[in-house]
Tab-separated table of C-alpha atoms and ligand atoms in Angstrom:
chain	number	residue	atom	x	y	z
A	12	MET	CA	70.863	82.361	150.581
A	13	ALA	CA	69.708	83.602	147.119
A	14	SER	CA	72.284	86.758	147.642
A	15	LYS	CA	74.671	83.905	148.148
A	16	LEU	CA	73.768	81.853	144.914
A	17	ILE	CA	73.913	85.453	143.130
A	18	ILE	CA	77.368	86.507	145.075
A	19	LEU	CA	78.340	82.692	142.967
A	20	LEU	CA	77.283	83.487	139.821
A	21	PHE	CA	78.018	86.873	139.246
A	22	PRO	CA	81.638	86.108	137.865
A	23	LEU	CA	80.241	83.618	135.230
A	24	PHE	CA	77.442	86.696	134.116
A	25	ALA	CA	80.563	89.227	133.816
A	26	ILE	CA	82.806	86.712	131.678
A	27	ALA	CA	79.368	85.426	129.696
A	28	ILE	CA	78.955	89.418	128.955
A	29	ALA	CA	82.999	90.247	128.095
A	30	ALA	CA	82.738	87.379	125.974
A	31	SER	CA	79.708	88.067	123.949
A	32	THR	CA	81.038	91.326	123.525
A	33	ALA	CA	84.339	90.783	121.888
A	34	GLU	CA	82.547	88.263	119.810
A	35	ALA	CA	79.894	90.667	118.423
A	36	GLN	CA	83.067	92.878	117.627
A	37	GLN	CA	84.550	90.092	115.368
A	38	LEU	CA	81.514	89.289	113.613
A	39	GLY	CA	82.260	91.220	110.287
A	40	LEU	CA	84.318	89.674	107.364
A	41	ILE	CA	85.518	91.811	104.047
A	42	SER	CA	84.964	90.030	100.937
A	43	ILE	CA	86.925	90.664	97.862
A	44	GLN	CA	85.583	89.285	94.644
A	45	GLY	CA	86.044	90.275	91.095
A	46	THR	CA	87.022	88.841	87.338
A	47	VAL	CA	90.682	89.187	86.052
A	48	PHE	CA	90.612	89.797	82.558
A	49	CYS	CA	93.323	89.203	79.770
A	50	ALA	CA	93.496	92.536	78.750
A	51	LEU	CA	95.905	95.353	79.314
A	52	ASN	CA	93.641	96.976	81.444
A	53	GLY	CA	92.448	94.014	82.997
A	54	SER	CA	88.695	95.106	82.628
A	55	ILE	CA	86.041	93.992	80.956
A	56	GLY	CA	85.339	95.742	77.556
A	57	VAL	CA	82.913	98.498	77.325
A	58	SER	CA	79.219	97.636	76.177
A	59	GLY	CA	79.674	93.905	76.606
A	60	THR	CA	82.787	93.432	74.150
A	61	SER	CA	83.995	89.557	74.654
A	62	THR	CA	87.550	90.308	76.551
A	63	PRO	CA	88.828	86.566	77.544
A	64	VAL	CA	89.376	86.062	81.248
A	65	PHE	CA	92.404	85.490	82.682
A	66	PRO	CA	92.856	81.911	84.462
A	67	ASN	CA	94.870	80.528	86.719
A	68	ALA	CA	96.246	84.303	87.734
A	69	LEU	CA	97.908	84.602	91.001
A	70	VAL	CA	95.801	87.679	92.753
A	71	GLN	CA	97.770	89.133	95.790
A	72	LEU	CA	96.047	92.142	98.395
A	73	GLY	CA	99.488	94.155	99.470
A	74	CYS	CA	98.324	97.089	101.962
A	75	GLY	CA	102.152	98.565	101.460
A	76	GLY	CA	104.355	95.722	103.408
A	77	PRO	CA	104.117	91.985	102.551
A	78	VAL	CA	101.601	90.579	100.746
A	79	VAL	CA	98.451	90.307	103.148
A	80	ALA	CA	95.968	87.500	101.106
A	81	ASN	CA	96.614	85.295	97.837
A	82	ALA	CA	94.431	83.756	95.638
A	83	ALA	CA	94.081	82.264	92.152
A	84	THR	CA	91.610	83.362	89.529
A	85	ASN	CA	89.611	79.785	87.977
A	86	ARG	CA	88.604	79.511	84.676
A	87	SER	CA	85.872	82.197	84.655
A	88	GLY	CA	88.787	84.642	85.727
A	89	PHE	CA	87.216	84.519	89.148
A	90	PHE	CA	88.826	85.060	92.490
A	91	SER	CA	87.731	85.601	96.007
A	92	ILE	CA	89.677	86.890	99.037
A	93	VAL	CA	88.128	87.018	102.702
A	94	LEU	CA	89.739	88.879	105.269
A	95	ASN	CA	89.129	89.258	109.099
A	96	PRO	CA	88.806	93.344	109.662
A	97	SER	CA	90.236	93.310	112.931
A	98	PRO	CA	93.799	93.434	111.768
A	99	PHE	CA	92.831	95.188	108.813
A	100	PRO	CA	90.097	97.832	109.422
A	101	LEU	CA	87.966	98.684	106.338
A	102	SER	CA	88.961	102.365	106.152
A	103	ASN	CA	92.796	101.425	105.709
A	104	VAL	CA	91.809	98.737	102.909
A	105	LEU	CA	90.302	100.745	100.837
A	106	SER	CA	92.900	103.517	101.411
A	107	ARG	CA	96.014	101.522	102.105
A	108	CYS	CA	95.686	98.242	100.064
A	109	ASN	CA	95.919	97.540	96.560
A	110	LEU	CA	95.099	94.251	94.063
A	111	VAL	CA	97.797	92.983	92.111
A	112	VAL	CA	97.824	90.382	89.647
A	113	ASN	CA	101.252	88.566	90.513
A	114	THR	CA	101.099	86.558	87.134
A	115	PRO	CA	102.307	88.164	83.608
A	116	LEU	CA	99.540	88.918	80.931
A	117	SER	CA	101.881	86.962	78.373
A	118	THR	CA	100.364	83.950	79.846
A	119	CYS	CA	97.057	84.526	79.149
A	120	ASN	CA	98.187	86.266	75.512
A	121	ALA	CA	101.385	85.592	74.330
A	122	THR	CA	101.401	88.871	72.504
A	123	LEU	CA	100.507	90.797	76.141
A	124	PRO	CA	103.594	91.634	77.899
A	125	ALA	CA	105.791	89.771	80.229
A	126	VAL	CA	106.878	93.063	81.696
A	127	GLY	CA	104.353	95.133	84.665
A	128	ARG	CA	101.574	93.875	86.642
A	129	LEU	CA	97.716	94.613	86.524
A	130	LEU	CA	96.961	96.341	89.764
A	131	SER	CA	93.874	97.962	91.278
A	132	PRO	CA	92.595	99.412	94.147
A	133	LEU	CA	89.195	98.693	96.274
A	134	GLN	CA	85.770	99.742	95.987
A	135	LEU	CA	82.889	99.529	98.630
A	136	VAL	CA	80.304	97.669	96.792
A	137	GLY	CA	77.850	97.526	100.628
A	138	SER	CA	77.514	95.259	102.594
A	139	THR	CA	75.279	91.704	103.030
A	140	LEU	CA	74.147	90.158	106.692
A	141	ILE	CA	74.374	86.311	106.639
A	142	GLY	CA	73.060	85.410	109.648
A	143	LEU	CA	75.424	87.594	112.285
A	144	LEU	CA	77.530	88.181	109.688
A	145	ASN	CA	77.876	91.578	108.459
A	146	VAL	CA	80.191	90.892	105.399
A	147	THR	CA	81.527	93.858	103.923
A	148	ASN	CA	81.865	93.566	99.861
A	149	LEU	CA	84.714	95.054	98.065
A	150	ILE	CA	85.710	95.167	94.712
A	151	PRO	CA	88.644	96.007	92.118
A	152	ALA	CA	88.130	99.058	91.214
A	153	GLY	CA	89.519	98.701	87.527
A	154	PHE	CA	93.140	96.991	87.004
A	155	GLN	CA	95.760	99.005	84.885
A	156	LEU	CA	99.135	97.365	83.671
A	157	ARG	CA	101.963	98.961	85.855
A	158	LEU	CA	105.404	98.708	84.514
A	159	ASN	CA	107.246	99.287	87.456
A	160	LEU	CA	105.432	96.543	88.966
A	161	GLY	CA	106.884	92.339	88.787
B	204	NAG	C1	90.167	97.404	77.744
B	204	NAG	O1	90.667	96.278	77.032
B	204	NAG	C2	90.084	95.708	76.375
B	204	NAG	C3	90.856	95.052	75.022
B	204	NAG	O2	91.921	95.335	74.584
B	204	NAG	C4	88.787	96.603	75.414
B	204	NAG	O3	88.062	96.286	74.494
B	204	NAG	C5	88.051	97.271	76.042
B	204	NAG	O4	87.538	98.537	75.505
B	204	NAG	C6	88.940	98.553	77.421
B	204	NAG	N1	88.098	98.508	78.294
B	204	NAG	C7	88.363	99.555	79.131
B	204	NAG	C8	87.584	100.593	80.316
B	204	NAG	O5	89.155	100.470	78.439
B	205	NAG	C1	84.569	80.244	89.172
B	205	NAG	O1	83.867	81.270	90.618
B	205	NAG	C2	82.760	81.771	90.827
B	205	NAG	C3	82.147	81.693	91.705
B	205	NAG	O2	82.438	80.818	92.636
B	205	NAG	C4	81.317	80.585	89.899
B	205	NAG	O3	80.546	81.281	89.636
B	205	NAG	C5	82.096	79.845	88.361
B	205	NAG	O4	81.485	79.288	87.572
B	205	NAG	C6	83.633	79.625	88.754
B	205	NAG	N1	83.960	79.011	87.157
B	205	NAG	C7	84.331	77.747	86.880
B	205	NAG	C8	85.021	77.753	85.705
B	205	NAG	O5	84.519	76.929	87.876
B	206	NAG	C1	95.388	88.767	72.710
B	206	NAG	O1	95.771	90.291	72.697
B	206	NAG	C2	95.880	90.870	71.522
B	206	NAG	C3	96.372	92.085	71.730
B	206	NAG	O2	95.530	92.941	72.488
B	206	NAG	C4	94.664	91.013	70.998
B	206	NAG	O3	94.754	91.276	69.626
B	206	NAG	C5	94.201	89.226	70.012
B	206	NAG	O4	93.237	89.036	70.022
B	206	NAG	C6	94.363	88.488	71.897
B	206	NAG	N1	94.245	87.074	71.584
B	206	NAG	C7	93.412	86.583	71.996
B	206	NAG	C8	92.990	84.576	71.867
B	206	NAG	O5	92.603	86.695	73.089
B	207	NAG	C1	78.404	96.364	108.365
B	207	NAG	O1	79.623	97.012	107.723
B	207	NAG	C2	79.318	97.810	107.471
B	207	NAG	C3	80.881	98.400	106.939
B	207	NAG	O2	81.436	98.346	108.310
B	207	NAG	C4	78.445	99.100	107.911
B	207	NAG	O3	78.573	100.196	107.363
B	207	NAG	C5	77.476	98.703	108.245
B	207	NAG	O4	76.334	99.262	108.751
B	207	NAG	C6	77.327	97.387	109.276
B	207	NAG	N1	76.101	96.890	108.707
B	207	NAG	C7	75.247	96.277	110.444
B	207	NAG	C8	73.641	95.796	109.663
B	207	NAG	O5	75.700	96.314	110.965
């Protein structure tokens, strides 16, 4: 009687274990956050000089092919992109992906160039556990104007 029950239940256990293993592998996210400034280097000035931010800018993540993710900066120049690491493993993202600000700098300051786009590689700053989620935090390593873009 008991052995019959085990035989009946075994496939259910197997399914449950397989499901929880698959789930465990997906419980990670890559979070990319940063602030874009309205300057040729897109970065904050040294020693707290108050460089204005770049609001309403389109920030795109590219990895050598089509755009992978998009975000817009808010009025504080802040943007946030969340990526599922299963199609985009962290090592690939760090080595192959760049953030491109696909809005010309002249949009935030008419004396800045209309040609070229700000581009930044990504930098790993650590990871945060939020419940079962392991969130890997990346930031722009530093934006620079690239004239061959846009
Ligand atoms: C970036 O540009 C701003 C404005 O031109 C300047 O104040 C700042 O020093 C520059 N930052 C770096 C790291 O070059
Ligand atoms: C922009 O987003 C950041 C992060 O969510 C937030 O702290 C900031 O207040 C926002 N700025 C505006 C002007 O909404
Ligand atoms: C616009 O950019 C120019 C050149 O970098 C700078 O001198 C000027 O202060 C900027 N204007 C504003 C309103 O930020
Ligand atoms: C979270 O993910 C990062 C990057 O993939 C990894 O280095 C770290 O060990 C993970 N942390 C935990 C608690 O699993």
